[in-house]
Amino acid sequence: MSEAPQIENVQYDSTVPVMDREQIDMLIMGDEGDADTTLVRGLFELFSDESVAKLDCLTEICASGNLLELRNTVHFVAGSAGNLGLARLAAFYRGI
């Protein structure tokens, strides 16, 4: 596996696995221990929709200099990504 690209002024551990298999398994298995991907698919779709909207605003937020709004935006994406097992994406946004 190749090293993740580095982005100027964003410091994060690029060796973090892309996905946290344990977190994903926990989402898939749910409370009942039965594999059900319906909920997980819905969560990923919701994450995709909401994070794309937040990311579309990121350049404008940075240009405005509103650090609180920047913090809230990257915190949302980092937390949501982490909850879905997207470990490297979460690490990247925590680096911001």
Coordinates of C-alpha atoms in Angstrom, one line a residue:
M1 CA 0.0 0.0 0.0
S2 CA 1.4 3.4 -0.9
E3 CA 1.8 6.3 1.5
A4 CA -1.1 8.8 1.7
P5 CA -0.3 12.1 0.0
Q6 CA 0.7 14.9 2.2
I7 CA -1.2 18.2 2.0
E8 CA 0.6 21.4 2.8
N9 CA 0.0 22.8 6.3
V10 CA -2.2 19.8 7.4
Q11 CA -0.2 17.5 9.7
Y12 CA -1.7 14.0 10.3
D13 CA -0.6 10.5 10.6
S14 CA -0.8 9.2 7.1
T15 CA -0.1 5.7 8.2
V16 CA -3.5 5.4 9.8
P17 CA -5.4 2.6 8.1
V18 CA -7.9 3.9 5.5
M19 CA -10.7 2.0 7.3
D20 CA -11.2 0.9 10.9
R21 CA -12.6 -2.6 10.3
E22 CA -13.6 -3.1 13.9
Q23 CA -15.8 0.0 13.7
I24 CA -17.4 -1.0 10.4
D25 CA -18.1 -4.5 11.7
M26 CA -19.7 -3.0 14.8
L27 CA -22.0 -0.9 12.5
I28 CA -22.9 -3.8 10.3
M29 CA -23.5 -6.3 13.1
G30 CA -25.6 -3.9 15.2
D31 CA -27.1 -4.8 18.5
E32 CA -28.6 -8.1 17.5
G33 CA -25.4 -9.5 16.0
D34 CA -27.1 -10.0 12.6
A35 CA -25.5 -8.6 9.5
D36 CA -27.7 -5.8 8.2
T37 CA -26.2 -3.4 5.7
T38 CA -29.4 -1.3 5.2
L39 CA -28.7 1.0 8.2
V40 CA -25.0 1.2 7.3
R41 CA -25.8 2.1 3.7
G42 CA -28.2 4.8 4.9
L43 CA -25.5 6.2 7.3
F44 CA -22.9 6.3 4.5
E45 CA -25.4 8.1 2.2
L46 CA -26.2 10.6 4.8
F47 CA -22.6 11.2 5.6
S48 CA -21.8 11.6 1.9
D49 CA -24.6 14.1 1.4
E50 CA -23.9 16.2 4.5
S51 CA -20.1 16.1 4.2
V52 CA -20.1 17.1 0.6
A53 CA -22.3 20.1 1.5
K54 CA -19.9 21.0 4.3
L55 CA -16.8 20.6 2.1
D56 CA -18.3 22.7 -0.6
C57 CA -18.3 25.6 1.9
L58 CA -14.8 25.0 3.2
T59 CA -13.0 27.4 0.9
E60 CA -15.5 30.2 1.7
I61 CA -15.2 29.5 5.4
C62 CA -11.4 29.7 5.2
A63 CA -11.5 32.9 3.2
S64 CA -13.8 34.5 5.7
G65 CA -11.4 33.7 8.6
N66 CA -14.2 32.4 10.8
L67 CA -12.2 29.9 12.9
L68 CA -15.2 28.8 14.9
E69 CA -17.1 27.9 11.8
L70 CA -14.0 26.1 10.4
R71 CA -13.6 24.2 13.6
N72 CA -17.3 23.2 13.7
T73 CA -17.2 22.1 10.0
V74 CA -14.0 19.9 10.3
H75 CA -15.1 18.6 13.6
F76 CA -18.4 17.4 12.1
V77 CA -16.6 15.6 9.2
A78 CA -13.9 14.1 11.4
G79 CA -16.4 12.8 13.9
S80 CA -18.8 11.5 11.4
A81 CA -16.0 9.8 9.4
G82 CA -14.6 8.2 12.6
N83 CA -18.0 6.9 13.6
L84 CA -18.3 5.2 10.2
G85 CA -14.9 3.7 10.4
L86 CA -13.2 6.0 7.9
A87 CA -10.1 6.3 10.0
R88 CA -7.7 8.1 7.7
L89 CA -10.3 10.7 6.6
A90 CA -11.1 11.3 10.3
A91 CA -7.3 11.7 11.0
F92 CA -6.9 14.1 8.1
Y93 CA -9.8 16.4 9.3
R94 CA -8.5 16.3 12.9
G95 CA -5.2 17.5 11.4
I96 CA -6.9 20.6 10.1

